[in-house]
XYZ file of C-alpha atoms in Angstrom:
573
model
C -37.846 -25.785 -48.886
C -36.219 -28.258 -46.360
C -37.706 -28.153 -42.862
C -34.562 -27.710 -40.855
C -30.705 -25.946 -42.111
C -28.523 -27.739 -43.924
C -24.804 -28.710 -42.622
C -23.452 -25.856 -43.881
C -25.739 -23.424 -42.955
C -25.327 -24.640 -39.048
C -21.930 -24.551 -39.236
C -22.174 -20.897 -40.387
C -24.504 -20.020 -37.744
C -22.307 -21.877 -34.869
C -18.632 -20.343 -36.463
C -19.295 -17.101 -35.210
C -20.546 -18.306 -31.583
C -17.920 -20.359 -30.798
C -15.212 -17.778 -29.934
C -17.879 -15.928 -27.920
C -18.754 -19.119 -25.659
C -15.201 -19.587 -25.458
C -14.368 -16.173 -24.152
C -17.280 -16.503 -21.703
C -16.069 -19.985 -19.934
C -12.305 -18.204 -19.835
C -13.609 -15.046 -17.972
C -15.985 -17.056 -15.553
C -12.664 -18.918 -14.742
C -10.672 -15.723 -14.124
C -13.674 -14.729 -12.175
C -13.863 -17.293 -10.076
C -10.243 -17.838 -9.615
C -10.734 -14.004 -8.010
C -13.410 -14.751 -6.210
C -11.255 -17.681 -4.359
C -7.899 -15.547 -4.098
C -10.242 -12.433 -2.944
C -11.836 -15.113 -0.171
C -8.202 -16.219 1.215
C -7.135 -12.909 1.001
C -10.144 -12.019 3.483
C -9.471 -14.798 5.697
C -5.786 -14.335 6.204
C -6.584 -9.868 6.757
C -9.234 -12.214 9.281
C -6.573 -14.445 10.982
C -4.275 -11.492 11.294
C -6.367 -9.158 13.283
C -6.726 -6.381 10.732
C -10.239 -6.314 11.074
C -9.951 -6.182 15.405
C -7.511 -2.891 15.388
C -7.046 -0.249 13.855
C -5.250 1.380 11.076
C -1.968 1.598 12.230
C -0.221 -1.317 10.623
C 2.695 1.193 9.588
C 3.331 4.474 10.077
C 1.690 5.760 6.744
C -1.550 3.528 6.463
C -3.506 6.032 8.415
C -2.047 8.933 6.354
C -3.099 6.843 3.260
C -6.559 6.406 4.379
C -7.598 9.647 5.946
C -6.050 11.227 2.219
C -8.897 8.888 0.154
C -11.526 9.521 2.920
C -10.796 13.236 1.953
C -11.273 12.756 -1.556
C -14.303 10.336 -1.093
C -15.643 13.404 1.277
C -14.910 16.499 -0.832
C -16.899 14.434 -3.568
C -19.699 13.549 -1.525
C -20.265 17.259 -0.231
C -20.777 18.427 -3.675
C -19.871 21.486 -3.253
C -16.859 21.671 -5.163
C -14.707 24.569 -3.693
C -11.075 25.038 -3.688
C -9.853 21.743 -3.180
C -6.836 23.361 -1.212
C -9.314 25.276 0.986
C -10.999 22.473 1.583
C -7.694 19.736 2.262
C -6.445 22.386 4.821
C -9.987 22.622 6.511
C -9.992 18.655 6.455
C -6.634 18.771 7.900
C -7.018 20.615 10.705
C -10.233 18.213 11.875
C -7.675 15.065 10.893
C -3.996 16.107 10.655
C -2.944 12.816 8.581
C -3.577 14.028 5.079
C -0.732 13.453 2.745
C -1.869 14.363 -0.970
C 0.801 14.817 -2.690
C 3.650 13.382 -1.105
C 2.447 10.181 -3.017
C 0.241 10.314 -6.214
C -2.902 10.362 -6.082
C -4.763 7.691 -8.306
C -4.446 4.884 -4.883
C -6.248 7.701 -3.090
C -9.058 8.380 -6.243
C -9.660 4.601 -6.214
C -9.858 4.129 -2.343
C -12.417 7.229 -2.613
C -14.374 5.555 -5.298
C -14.774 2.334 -3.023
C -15.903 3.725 -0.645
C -17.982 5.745 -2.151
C -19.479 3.049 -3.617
C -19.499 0.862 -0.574
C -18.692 2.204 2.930
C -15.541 4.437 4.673
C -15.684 1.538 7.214
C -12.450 -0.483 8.341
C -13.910 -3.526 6.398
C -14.838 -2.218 3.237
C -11.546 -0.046 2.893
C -9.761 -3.889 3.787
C -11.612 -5.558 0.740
C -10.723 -3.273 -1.237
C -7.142 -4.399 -0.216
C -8.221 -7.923 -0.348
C -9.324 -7.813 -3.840
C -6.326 -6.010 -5.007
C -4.039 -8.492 -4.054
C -6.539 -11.119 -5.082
C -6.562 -9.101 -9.094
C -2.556 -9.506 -8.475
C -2.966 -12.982 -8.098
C -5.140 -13.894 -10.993
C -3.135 -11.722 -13.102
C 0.185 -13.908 -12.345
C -2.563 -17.182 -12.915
C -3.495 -15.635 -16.815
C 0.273 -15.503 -17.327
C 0.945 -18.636 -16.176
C -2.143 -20.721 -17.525
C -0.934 -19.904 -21.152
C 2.439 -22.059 -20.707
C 1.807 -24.117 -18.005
C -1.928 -25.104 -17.552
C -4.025 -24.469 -15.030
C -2.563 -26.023 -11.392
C 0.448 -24.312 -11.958
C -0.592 -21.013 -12.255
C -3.189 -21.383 -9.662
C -0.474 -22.066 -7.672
C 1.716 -19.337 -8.840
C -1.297 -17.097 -7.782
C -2.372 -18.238 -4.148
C 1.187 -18.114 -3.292
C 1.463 -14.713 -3.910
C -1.607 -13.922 -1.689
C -0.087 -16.411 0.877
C 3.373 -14.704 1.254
C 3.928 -13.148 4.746
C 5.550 -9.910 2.494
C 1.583 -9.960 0.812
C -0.154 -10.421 3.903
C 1.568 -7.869 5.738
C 0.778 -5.607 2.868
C -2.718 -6.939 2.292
C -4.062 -6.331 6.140
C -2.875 -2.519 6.019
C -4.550 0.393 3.841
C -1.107 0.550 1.535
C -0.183 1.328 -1.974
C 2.613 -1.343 -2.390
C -0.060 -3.627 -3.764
C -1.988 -1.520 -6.598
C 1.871 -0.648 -7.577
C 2.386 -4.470 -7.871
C -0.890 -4.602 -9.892
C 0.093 -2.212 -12.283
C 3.751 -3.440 -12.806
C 2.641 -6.659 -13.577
C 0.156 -5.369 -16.199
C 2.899 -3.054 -17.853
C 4.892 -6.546 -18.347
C 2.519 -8.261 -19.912
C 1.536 -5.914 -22.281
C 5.219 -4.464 -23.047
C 5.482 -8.828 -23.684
C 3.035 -8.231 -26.248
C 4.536 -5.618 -28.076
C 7.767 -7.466 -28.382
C 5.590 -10.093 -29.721
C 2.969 -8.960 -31.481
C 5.105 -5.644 -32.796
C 1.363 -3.973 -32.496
C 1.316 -0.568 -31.531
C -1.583 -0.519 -29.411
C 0.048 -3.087 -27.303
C 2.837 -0.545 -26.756
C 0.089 2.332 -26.207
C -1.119 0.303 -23.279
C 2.089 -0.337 -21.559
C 2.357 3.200 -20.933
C -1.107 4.019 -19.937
C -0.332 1.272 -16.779
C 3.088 2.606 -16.481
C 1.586 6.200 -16.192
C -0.855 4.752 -13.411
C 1.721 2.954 -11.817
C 3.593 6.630 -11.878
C 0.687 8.151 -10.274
C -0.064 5.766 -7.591
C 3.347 5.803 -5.960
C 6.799 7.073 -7.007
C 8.171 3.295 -6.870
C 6.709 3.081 -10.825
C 9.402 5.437 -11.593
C 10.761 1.122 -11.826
C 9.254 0.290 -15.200
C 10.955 2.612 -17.205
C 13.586 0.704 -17.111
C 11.625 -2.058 -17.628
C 12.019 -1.719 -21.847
C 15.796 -0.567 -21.225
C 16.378 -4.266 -20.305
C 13.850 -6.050 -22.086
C 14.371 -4.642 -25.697
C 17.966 -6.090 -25.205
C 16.597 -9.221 -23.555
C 14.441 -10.032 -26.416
C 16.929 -8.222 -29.472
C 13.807 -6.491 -30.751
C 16.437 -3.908 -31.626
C 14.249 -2.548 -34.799
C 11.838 -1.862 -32.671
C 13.824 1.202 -31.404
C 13.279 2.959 -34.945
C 8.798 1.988 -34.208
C 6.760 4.751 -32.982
C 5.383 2.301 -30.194
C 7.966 2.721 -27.834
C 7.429 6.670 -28.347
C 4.073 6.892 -27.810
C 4.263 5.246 -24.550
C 7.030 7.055 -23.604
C 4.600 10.572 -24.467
C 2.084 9.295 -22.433
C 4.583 8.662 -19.161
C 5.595 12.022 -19.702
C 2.440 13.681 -19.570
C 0.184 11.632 -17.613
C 2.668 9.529 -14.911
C 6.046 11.359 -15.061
C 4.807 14.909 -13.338
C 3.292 12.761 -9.885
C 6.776 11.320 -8.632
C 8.150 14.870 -9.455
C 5.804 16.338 -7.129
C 6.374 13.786 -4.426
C 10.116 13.994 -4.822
C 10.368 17.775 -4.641
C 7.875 17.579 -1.420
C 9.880 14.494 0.067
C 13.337 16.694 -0.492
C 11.464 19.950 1.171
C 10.320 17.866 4.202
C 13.275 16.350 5.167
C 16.225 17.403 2.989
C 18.401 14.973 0.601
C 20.699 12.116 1.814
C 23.421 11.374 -0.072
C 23.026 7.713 -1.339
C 26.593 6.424 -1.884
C 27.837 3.110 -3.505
C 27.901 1.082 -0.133
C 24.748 2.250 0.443
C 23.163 1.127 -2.899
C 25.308 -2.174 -2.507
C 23.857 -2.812 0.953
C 20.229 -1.649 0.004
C 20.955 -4.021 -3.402
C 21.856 -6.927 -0.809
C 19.044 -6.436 1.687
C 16.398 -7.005 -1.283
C 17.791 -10.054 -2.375
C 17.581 -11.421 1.290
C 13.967 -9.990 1.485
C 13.043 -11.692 -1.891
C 14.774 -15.068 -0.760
C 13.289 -14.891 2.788
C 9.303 -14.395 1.309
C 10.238 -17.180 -1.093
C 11.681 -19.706 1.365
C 14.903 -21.361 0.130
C 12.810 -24.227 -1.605
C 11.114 -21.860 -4.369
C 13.896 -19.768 -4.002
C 15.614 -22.337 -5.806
C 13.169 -22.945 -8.093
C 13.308 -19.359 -8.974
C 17.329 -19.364 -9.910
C 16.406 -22.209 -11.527
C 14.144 -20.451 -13.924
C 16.105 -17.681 -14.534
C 19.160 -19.652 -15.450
C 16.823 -21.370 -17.922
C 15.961 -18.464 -19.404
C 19.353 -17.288 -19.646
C 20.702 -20.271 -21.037
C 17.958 -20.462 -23.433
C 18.899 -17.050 -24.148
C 22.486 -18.012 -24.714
C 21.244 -21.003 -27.579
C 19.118 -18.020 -29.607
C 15.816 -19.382 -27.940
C 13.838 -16.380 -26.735
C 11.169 -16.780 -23.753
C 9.038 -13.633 -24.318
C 7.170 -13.985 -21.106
C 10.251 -15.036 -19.479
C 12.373 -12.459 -20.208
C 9.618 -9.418 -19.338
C 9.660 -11.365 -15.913
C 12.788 -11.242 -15.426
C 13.306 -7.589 -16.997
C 10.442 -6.638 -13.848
C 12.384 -8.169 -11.542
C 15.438 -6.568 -12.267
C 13.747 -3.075 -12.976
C 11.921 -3.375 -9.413
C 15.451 -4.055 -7.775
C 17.457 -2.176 -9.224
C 15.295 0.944 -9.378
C 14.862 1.001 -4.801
C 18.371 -0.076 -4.293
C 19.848 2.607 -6.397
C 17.427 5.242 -4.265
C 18.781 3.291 -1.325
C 15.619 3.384 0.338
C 15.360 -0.646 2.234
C 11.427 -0.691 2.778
C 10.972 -4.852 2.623
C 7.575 -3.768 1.310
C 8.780 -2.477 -2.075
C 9.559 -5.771 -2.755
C 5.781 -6.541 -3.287
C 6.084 -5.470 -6.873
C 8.910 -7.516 -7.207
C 7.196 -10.760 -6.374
C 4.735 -11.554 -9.527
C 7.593 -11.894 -11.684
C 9.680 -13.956 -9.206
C 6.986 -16.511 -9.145
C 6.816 -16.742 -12.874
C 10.579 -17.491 -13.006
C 9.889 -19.768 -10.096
C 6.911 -21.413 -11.960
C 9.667 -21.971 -15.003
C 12.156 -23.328 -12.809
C 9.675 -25.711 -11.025
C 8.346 -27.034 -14.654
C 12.245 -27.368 -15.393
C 12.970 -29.556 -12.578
C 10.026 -32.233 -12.487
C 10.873 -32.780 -16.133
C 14.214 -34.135 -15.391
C 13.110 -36.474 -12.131
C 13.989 -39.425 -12.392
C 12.662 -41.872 -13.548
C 11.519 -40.529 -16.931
C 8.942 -43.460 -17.068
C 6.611 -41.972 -14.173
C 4.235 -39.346 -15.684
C 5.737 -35.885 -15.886
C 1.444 -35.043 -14.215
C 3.045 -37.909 -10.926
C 6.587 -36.105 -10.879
C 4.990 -32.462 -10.579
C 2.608 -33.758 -7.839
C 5.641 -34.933 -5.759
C 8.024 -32.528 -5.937
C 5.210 -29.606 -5.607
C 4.647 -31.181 -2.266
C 7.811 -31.341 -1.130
C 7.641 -27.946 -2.156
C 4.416 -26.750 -0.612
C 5.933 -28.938 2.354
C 8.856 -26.147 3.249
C 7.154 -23.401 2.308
C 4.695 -24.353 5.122
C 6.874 -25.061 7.114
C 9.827 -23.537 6.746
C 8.443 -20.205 5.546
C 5.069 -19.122 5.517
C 3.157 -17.426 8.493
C 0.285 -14.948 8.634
C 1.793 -11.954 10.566
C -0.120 -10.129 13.121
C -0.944 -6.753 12.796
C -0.597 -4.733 16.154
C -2.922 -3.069 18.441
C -1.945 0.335 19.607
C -5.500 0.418 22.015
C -6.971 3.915 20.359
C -10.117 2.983 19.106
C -11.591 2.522 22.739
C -10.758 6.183 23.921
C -11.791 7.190 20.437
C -15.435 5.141 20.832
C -15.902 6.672 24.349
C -14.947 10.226 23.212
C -17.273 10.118 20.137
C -20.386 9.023 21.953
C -20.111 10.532 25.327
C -22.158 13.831 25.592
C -19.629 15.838 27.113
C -17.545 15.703 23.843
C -19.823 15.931 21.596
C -18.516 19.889 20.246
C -15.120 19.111 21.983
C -11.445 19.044 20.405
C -8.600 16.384 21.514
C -4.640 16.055 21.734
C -3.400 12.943 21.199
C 0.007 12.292 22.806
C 1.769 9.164 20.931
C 4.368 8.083 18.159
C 3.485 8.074 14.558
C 1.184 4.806 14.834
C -0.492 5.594 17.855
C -1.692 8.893 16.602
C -2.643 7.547 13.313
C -4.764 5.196 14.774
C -6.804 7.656 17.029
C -7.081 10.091 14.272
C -8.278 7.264 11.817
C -10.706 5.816 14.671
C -12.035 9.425 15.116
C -12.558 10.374 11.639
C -13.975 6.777 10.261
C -16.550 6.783 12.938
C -17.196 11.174 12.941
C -19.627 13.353 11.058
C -17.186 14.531 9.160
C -15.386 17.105 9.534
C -16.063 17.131 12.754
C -14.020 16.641 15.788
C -10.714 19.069 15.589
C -7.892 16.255 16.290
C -4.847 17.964 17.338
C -1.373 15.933 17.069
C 1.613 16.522 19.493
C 3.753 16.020 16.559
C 2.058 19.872 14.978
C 1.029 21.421 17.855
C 4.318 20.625 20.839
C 7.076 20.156 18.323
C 8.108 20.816 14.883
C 8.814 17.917 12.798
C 9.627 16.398 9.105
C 8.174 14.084 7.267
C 10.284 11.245 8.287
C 10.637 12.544 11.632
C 14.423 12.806 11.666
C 14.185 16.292 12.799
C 12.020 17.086 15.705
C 12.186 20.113 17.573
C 9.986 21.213 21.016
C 7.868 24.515 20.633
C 7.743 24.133 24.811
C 11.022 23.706 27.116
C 9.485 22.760 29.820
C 6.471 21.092 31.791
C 5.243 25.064 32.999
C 5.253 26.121 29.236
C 3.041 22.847 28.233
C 0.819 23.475 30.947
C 0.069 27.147 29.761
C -0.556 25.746 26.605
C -2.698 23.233 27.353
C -4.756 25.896 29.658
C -5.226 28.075 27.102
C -5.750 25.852 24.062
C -9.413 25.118 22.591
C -8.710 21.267 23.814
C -11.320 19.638 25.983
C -9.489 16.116 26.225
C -5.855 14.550 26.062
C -4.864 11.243 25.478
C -1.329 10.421 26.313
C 0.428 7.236 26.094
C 2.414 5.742 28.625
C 3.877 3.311 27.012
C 7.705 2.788 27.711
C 10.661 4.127 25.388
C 11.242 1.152 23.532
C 7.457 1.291 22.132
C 8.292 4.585 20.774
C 11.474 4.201 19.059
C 11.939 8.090 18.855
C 13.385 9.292 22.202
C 12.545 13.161 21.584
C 8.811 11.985 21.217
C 8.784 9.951 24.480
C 10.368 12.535 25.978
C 8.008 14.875 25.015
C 5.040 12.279 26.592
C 7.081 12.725 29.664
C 6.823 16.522 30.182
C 3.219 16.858 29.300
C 2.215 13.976 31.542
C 4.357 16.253 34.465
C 2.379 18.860 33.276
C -1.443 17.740 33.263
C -0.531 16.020 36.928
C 0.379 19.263 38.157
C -2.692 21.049 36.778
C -5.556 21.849 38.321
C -7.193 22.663 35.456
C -7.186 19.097 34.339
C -8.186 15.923 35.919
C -7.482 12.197 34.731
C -10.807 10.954 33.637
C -9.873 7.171 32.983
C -7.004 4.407 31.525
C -7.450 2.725 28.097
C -7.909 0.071 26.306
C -9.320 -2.124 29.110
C -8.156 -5.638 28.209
C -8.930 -8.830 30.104
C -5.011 -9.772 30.630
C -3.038 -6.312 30.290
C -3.067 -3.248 32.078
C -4.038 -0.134 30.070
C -1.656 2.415 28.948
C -3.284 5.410 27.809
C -4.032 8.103 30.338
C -7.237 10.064 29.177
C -7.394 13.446 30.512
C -10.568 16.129 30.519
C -10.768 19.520 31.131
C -12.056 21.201 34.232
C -14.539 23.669 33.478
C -15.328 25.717 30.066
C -13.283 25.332 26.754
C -11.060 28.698 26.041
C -11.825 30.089 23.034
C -9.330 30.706 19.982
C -7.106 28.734 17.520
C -4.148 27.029 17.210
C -1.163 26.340 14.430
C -0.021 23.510 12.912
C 3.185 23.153 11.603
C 3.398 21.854 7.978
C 6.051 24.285 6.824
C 8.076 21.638 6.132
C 5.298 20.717 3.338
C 3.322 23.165 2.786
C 5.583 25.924 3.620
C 3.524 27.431 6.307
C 1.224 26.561 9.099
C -2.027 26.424 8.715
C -5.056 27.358 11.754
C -7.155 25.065 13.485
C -10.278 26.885 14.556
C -11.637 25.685 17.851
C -15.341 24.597 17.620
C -17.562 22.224 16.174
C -17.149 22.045 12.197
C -14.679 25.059 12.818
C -17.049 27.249 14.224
């Protein structure tokens, strides 16, 4: 017998490995490409402070946090109770829980990280990081396939590099996990208009279920297939059982978690009418939020690849990718301006397929520079500078994410003897309490400390806080609270009306800062944060002698339809 194979039996042998190497040099490029968009990601959360202050970026990034650091908590413990018994016992240590009023799967994947990893501010901010970093090699696989690789590279850092990204990026939000999932619906809804393959179909509803059941904003892609069947005139597929299998699965696994938030939304602060100006204005306001992250230079671009499309559309040329871009895009716009609900945020999930288009459009243009003798590779390289030029310029800018000055009281509280069993009010708007609770409970042996809220305990309030009411009338009735409340220490914040942007709530600061002045129960213990260049404006206040014993409600009957007890003491003892 020969020594070595023949041809044919080498060719055999090599056949089969080919496809395998090949598939292992394309996912160490998607890989990589990650690892780079997860790295800029890092370093613009880095150059906008997120990692310096604390989680109070928007109103609802401490709500979303302190909801997964429940989860990752009541998983840790083990001792799987009632998970209600235990939310309202977590709740009353760290009154910023919100289960329910969004889905929860953002929450069950925060809690995994950090189980995983750490609860700590930069762990829970990579796990933003990489999310938008995923985003942006997702838009780089769609692009690669029709325009090679610097294109879609491009197409995916400038999604992590858009100040509408960043802002969302640096703050513990579900906007971008929503944008995740949208863009995976697309592309494989694109593949069942292709391919015609059922499975394809099967998976476009398991990621619009998810998308369902991280936030009520993937309520978007179902009518994502009302405009793309048309789009594409894959009418006969209307009569396939694809379609209808996804559509099962949104109804049983995605469908019931915006139906829960919507009813709990409605019960907290009651249902605006949303008329046609509205929805014209709110239709209006995304468009200018869309052209201002896009800068009018790929803004252009991006009409420019959606005209294509439809003119290609027009001559019985069908873009498949295309026209699932721009079926997202409209599905994502349409869908929050007929809720007329103007959060420039939602717009994240509207991005990926804008930068397809505007990929499209870009490709469109440098073909047709003149002159057609320069390499189309020289063309593309100048006009993507000019590009990249006033974007830079003209457009991009790493926004800064603000301080509210909590996590020093919060430090000092935590490791000062004094307080080690004690209980605190914290005095603020929205932010400025999320941030102390967040400080308090990411740094706590949890659950620990009982945080108390002026929002719960002094007033009555919805979700949205557009009704607020005062439990106390006056600065004698605070003060007999305060004396006879299991509190030991009370931050308030000083900070002048504008800051607060609710007059009731500042108002409210106003009486129970008359109130602990006049007490003699109560001293001012010291000022907060202590900055180099600005004078502090929290007033911390401590209690003069022994904690009173009892309990006090919080109001969540706007949610939960009653109020629940905080029991004074250490772990609620």
């Amino acid at each position: 017998m020969p020594s070595s194979m023949s041809s044919q039996d080498e060719q055999r042998t090599a056949a089969p490995t080919q496809p395998k190497v090949r598939f292992q040099l394309r996912a160490l490029e998607y890989v990589t490409v990650c690892a780079v968009l997860w790295m800029l990601a890092a370093l613009l959360q880095w150059k906008a402070g997120a990692f310096a202050v604390e989680l109070s970026g928007n109103p609802d990034e401490s709500a979303h946090y302190i909801t997964g650091l429940m989860i990752r908590d009541y998983i840790a413990s083990g001792h799987f109770t009632s998970p209600m018994t235990y939310a309202e016992h977590y709740y009353a240590h760290y009154p910023k829980i919100a289960f329910g009023m969004w889905p929860p799967f953002f929450h069950i994947t925060e809690a995994l990280w950090t189980l995983i990893f750490s609860p700590g501010k930069i762990s829970v901010l990579s796990l933003m990081a990489l999310i938008a970093a995923a985003t942006g090699t997702s838009i780089y696989y769609v692009l690669r396939r029709k325009y090679g690789r610097t294109a879609a590279f491009a197409g995916g850092a400038l999604f992590v590099l858009a100040p509408l990204v960043q802002a969302s990026t640096s703050a513990v939000m579900a906007d971008g996990l929503v944008a995740l999932l949208d863009l995976w619906a697309m592309i494989y809804l694109v593949r069942y208009l292709e391919s015609e393959r059922t499975r394809a179909a099967v998976v476009f509803g398991v990621f619009t279920a998810l998308s369902m059941a991280t936030k009520a904003n993937g309520v978007a892609l179902v009518l994502l297939p009302i405009l793309a069947v048309p789009l594409t005139r894959r009418w006969h597929l209307l009569r396939a059982r694809g379609l209808y299998y996804a559509a099962a699965i949104i109804l049983v696994f995605g469908a019931p978690w915006p139906a829960l938030s919507y009813w709990l939304i409605k019960r907290s602060m009651g249902g605006e009418a949303v008329t046609a100006l509205v929805i014209a204005g709110t239709a209006l306001a995304y468009v200018r939020v869309l052209w201002a992250t896009l800068g009018w230079g790929l803004s252009l671009f991006c009409v420019l690849g959606m005209a294509g499309f439809l003119v290609g559309l027009w001559r019985n040329h069908t873009d498949f990718t295309l026209a699932g871009s721009f079926a997202l895009l409209l599905s994502v716009w349409a869908y929050h301006s007929l809720i007329g609900n103007g959060a420039d945020r939602y717009m994240v999930g509207a991005l990926p397929p804008a930068l397809i288009l505007t990929a499209a459009g870009f490709v469109w243009a440098a073909r047709r520079i003149l002159p057609h003798a320069v390499p189309l590779s020289a063309r593309a390289a100048v006009l993507g500078a000019l590009a990249a030029g006033v974007f830079v310029t003209q457009t991009w800018a790493v926004p800064h994410k603000p301080y509210q000055g909590f996590d020093q009281p919060a430090h000092f509280l935590l490791t000062t003897p004094e307080f080690a069993a004690g209980n605190f009010l914290v005095i603020s708007h929205a932010r400025g309490e999320g941030a102390f609770i967040t400080e308090v409970a990411m740094h706590d042996h949890r659950p620990g400390h009982l945080v108390l809220r002026s929002t719960k305990v002094l007033s009555s309030t919805n979700w949205y806080g557009s009704v607020y009411h005062l439990r106390y009338k006056n600065s004698k009735e605070i003060r007999n609270f305060l004396d006879r409340a299991p509190i030991d220490a009370v931050l308030l914040d000083t900070r002048p009306a504008q800051v607060w942007l609710d007059d009731a709530a500042f108002q409210l600061g106003r009486k129970v800062s008359e109130a602990l002045q006049s007490d003699p129960n109560w001293k001012l213990r010291d000022h907060f944060p202590k900055l180099r260049d600005t004078a502090p404006w929290i007033d911390l206040y401590s209690r003069v002698g022994p904690q009173p014993t009892g309990s006090i409600e919080l109001d969540l009957r706007y949610t939960l339809g009653k109020d629940i007890v905080a029991t004074e003491g250490k772990d609620g003892k």
